[in-house]
XYZ file of N, CA and C in Angstrom:
243
model
N 74.398 -38.043 121.126
C 74.127 -37.144 121.458
C 75.373 -37.177 122.636
N 76.283 -36.221 123.444
C 77.475 -37.189 124.816
C 76.469 -36.129 125.748
N 76.649 -35.862 126.886
C 76.524 -35.016 128.468
C 77.054 -33.352 128.136
N 78.563 -33.232 126.931
C 79.243 -32.594 127.098
C 78.162 -31.925 125.952
N 78.229 -32.650 124.869
C 77.186 -31.846 124.335
C 76.568 -31.051 124.436
N 74.717 -32.209 124.540
C 73.969 -31.449 125.953
C 74.225 -30.492 127.107
N 75.094 -30.286 127.023
C 75.911 -29.126 128.495
C 75.798 -27.890 127.609
N 76.554 -28.100 126.637
C 77.412 -26.960 125.894
C 75.625 -26.144 124.753
N 75.009 -27.393 124.249
C 73.692 -26.375 123.832
C 72.579 -25.677 124.344
N 72.554 -26.441 126.181
C 71.788 -25.701 127.319
C 72.406 -24.186 127.687
N 74.102 -24.573 127.311
C 74.523 -22.803 127.807
C 74.843 -22.324 127.522
N 74.323 -22.783 126.091
C 74.539 -21.677 125.347
C 73.301 -20.783 124.524
N 72.819 -22.359 124.613
C 70.526 -21.337 124.672
C 70.222 -20.812 125.506
N 71.060 -21.214 126.702
C 70.385 -20.005 127.937
C 71.387 -18.270 127.947
N 72.291 -18.607 127.431
C 73.523 -17.205 127.270
C 72.519 -16.204 126.111
N 72.460 -16.595 125.348
C 72.472 -16.113 124.247
C 70.333 -15.336 124.844
N 69.687 -16.555 125.637
C 68.646 -15.809 125.482
C 68.878 -15.253 127.260
N 70.169 -15.042 127.927
C 70.163 -13.916 128.864
C 70.915 -13.315 129.643
N 71.935 -13.395 128.713
C 72.863 -13.811 128.406
C 73.986 -13.507 130.221
N 73.969 -14.417 130.464
C 74.173 -15.237 131.714
C 74.998 -16.476 131.404
N 75.836 -16.698 132.406
C 76.291 -17.765 132.317
C 74.685 -18.716 132.956
N 74.619 -19.654 132.399
C 73.785 -21.228 132.705
C 74.572 -22.273 133.295
N 74.282 -23.173 134.130
C 74.296 -24.591 133.728
C 73.135 -24.862 134.620
N 73.249 -26.939 134.142
C 71.978 -27.452 134.474
C 71.601 -27.354 135.819
N 72.576 -27.167 136.556
C 72.162 -26.913 138.198
C 71.089 -25.434 138.651
N 71.416 -24.912 137.815
C 71.387 -23.335 137.839
C 70.723 -23.475 136.981
N 69.550 -23.651 136.576
C 68.367 -23.791 135.764
C 67.795 -24.619 137.148
N 67.409 -25.853 136.887
C 67.397 -26.202 138.854
C 66.665 -25.315 139.785
N 67.615 -24.688 139.878
C 67.086 -23.477 140.781
C 66.380 -22.711 140.589
N 66.395 -22.290 138.715
C 65.273 -21.458 138.998
C 63.996 -21.819 138.783
N 64.178 -23.411 138.225
C 62.499 -23.498 137.795
C 61.879 -23.675 139.252
N 62.737 -24.124 140.589
C 62.015 -24.127 141.757
C 61.871 -23.167 142.203
N 62.447 -21.756 142.153
C 62.802 -21.087 142.293
C 61.653 -20.694 142.612
N 60.956 -20.295 140.727
C 60.005 -20.017 140.026
C 58.511 -19.882 140.945
N 58.509 -21.915 141.280
C 57.559 -22.312 141.486
C 57.535 -22.170 141.892
N 57.887 -22.172 143.342
C 57.722 -21.215 144.983
C 57.202 -20.444 144.851
N 57.366 -19.126 143.822
C 57.180 -17.860 143.907
C 55.314 -18.391 142.909
N 55.389 -18.600 142.338
C 53.985 -18.842 142.297
C 52.540 -19.800 143.670
N 51.422 -19.417 142.739
C 50.773 -19.764 143.106
C 50.519 -22.159 143.427
N 51.783 -22.615 142.670
C 51.498 -23.859 142.379
C 51.051 -24.382 143.926
N 50.521 -25.642 143.853
C 50.772 -26.306 145.213
C 51.091 -27.343 146.315
N 51.510 -28.181 146.975
C 52.126 -28.001 147.383
C 52.282 -30.027 147.058
N 51.513 -30.829 146.802
C 51.376 -31.643 145.700
C 51.866 -31.761 144.534
N 51.789 -29.575 143.840
C 52.801 -29.521 142.734
C 54.317 -29.939 142.931
N 55.276 -29.115 143.660
C 55.680 -29.113 143.981
C 56.128 -30.682 144.888
N 56.038 -31.089 145.174
C 55.802 -32.201 145.362
C 56.438 -33.372 144.389
N 55.897 -33.174 143.581
C 55.428 -34.472 142.057
C 56.784 -33.572 141.497
N 57.593 -31.667 141.260
C 58.264 -31.883 141.047
C 59.605 -32.335 141.156
N 59.272 -32.883 142.645
C 60.736 -32.449 143.305
C 61.193 -34.438 142.826
N 60.287 -34.995 142.802
C 59.689 -37.035 143.182
C 60.798 -37.017 141.455
N 59.787 -36.020 140.169
C 60.203 -35.968 138.682
C 61.741 -34.958 138.454
N 62.618 -34.161 139.852
C 63.484 -34.322 140.051
C 65.273 -34.939 140.781
N 63.987 -36.384 141.254
C 65.106 -37.369 141.638
C 65.168 -36.843 143.133
N 64.669 -36.447 144.162
C 65.272 -35.763 145.217
C 63.513 -35.603 145.677
N 63.479 -35.610 147.128
C 62.684 -35.321 147.837
C 61.874 -33.825 148.094
N 61.310 -33.764 148.259
C 60.631 -32.282 148.820
C 61.238 -31.130 149.848
N 61.716 -31.907 150.530
C 62.580 -31.364 151.495
C 64.398 -30.753 150.838
N 64.872 -32.209 150.196
C 65.689 -31.412 149.607
C 64.873 -30.300 148.898
N 64.414 -30.389 147.890
C 64.024 -29.410 146.585
C 63.852 -27.980 147.317
N 63.599 -27.792 148.977
C 63.070 -26.786 149.385
C 65.090 -26.221 149.367
N 65.014 -27.226 150.846
C 66.649 -26.794 151.216
C 68.213 -26.852 150.351
N 67.701 -27.401 148.954
C 68.937 -27.350 147.732
C 68.877 -26.274 146.572
N 67.956 -26.404 146.272
C 67.165 -25.408 145.351
C 66.556 -23.929 144.862
N 65.757 -24.129 146.109
C 65.021 -22.531 146.804
C 65.432 -21.847 146.590
N 65.555 -20.931 145.488
C 67.184 -19.406 145.930
C 66.082 -18.564 146.113
N 64.727 -18.171 146.846
C 64.347 -17.264 147.010
C 64.849 -16.727 148.552
N 65.008 -15.155 148.755
C 65.194 -14.551 150.440
C 64.643 -15.415 150.821
N 64.765 -14.536 152.305
C 64.210 -15.338 153.430
C 63.291 -14.303 153.088
N 62.782 -12.649 153.627
C 61.755 -11.859 152.944
C 60.621 -12.493 152.153
N 60.756 -13.445 150.724
C 59.684 -13.925 150.123
C 59.691 -14.613 150.310
N 60.374 -15.892 151.516
C 59.988 -17.271 152.160
C 59.049 -17.067 153.025
N 59.090 -15.296 154.062
C 57.671 -15.300 154.742
C 56.246 -14.429 154.819
N 56.279 -13.976 153.583
C 55.711 -13.598 152.788
C 54.180 -13.630 152.895
N 54.188 -14.653 152.381
C 52.702 -15.138 152.922
C 52.071 -15.389 154.497
N 53.227 -15.197 155.427
C 53.307 -16.012 156.552
C 53.021 -13.935 156.605
N 53.412 -13.391 156.764
C 53.639 -11.580 156.518
C 51.617 -11.474 156.147
N 50.820 -11.760 155.144
C 49.873 -11.672 154.476
C 48.742 -12.395 155.272
N 49.216 -13.240 156.136
C 47.927 -13.738 156.867
C 48.086 -13.006 158.139
N 49.096 -12.388 159.021
C 48.742 -11.820 160.083
C 48.466 -10.089 160.365
N 49.000 -9.685 158.824
C 48.518 -8.475 158.491
C 47.049 -8.056 158.906
N 46.647 -6.717 159.240
C 45.439 -6.698 159.310
C 44.301 -6.401 158.357
C-alpha cells in the first residue's frame, strides 16, 4: 500500500464518520486535544509525544488546539473558593 492509498483510506473514513474533511495532521491534532481535555497524566502525554515522534513541548505548542480558556480552566478551578 502506498502513502497516497493510505491517505485516501483515512480521509474517506474520517469524512464518512464525521462529514468533515480530515488529514493525518488534523487527526493528530484531534488526538492530542482530546487527551489534553481528559484526565491523562503528564506521563501519558509524554508517552504519546514520544510515540508520535516529538517532544512534549512540541505536542503542547503544535498539536494542542484547545482555546486559551480551556487551557487555563484547571488553574481557575484551583483558585476559586
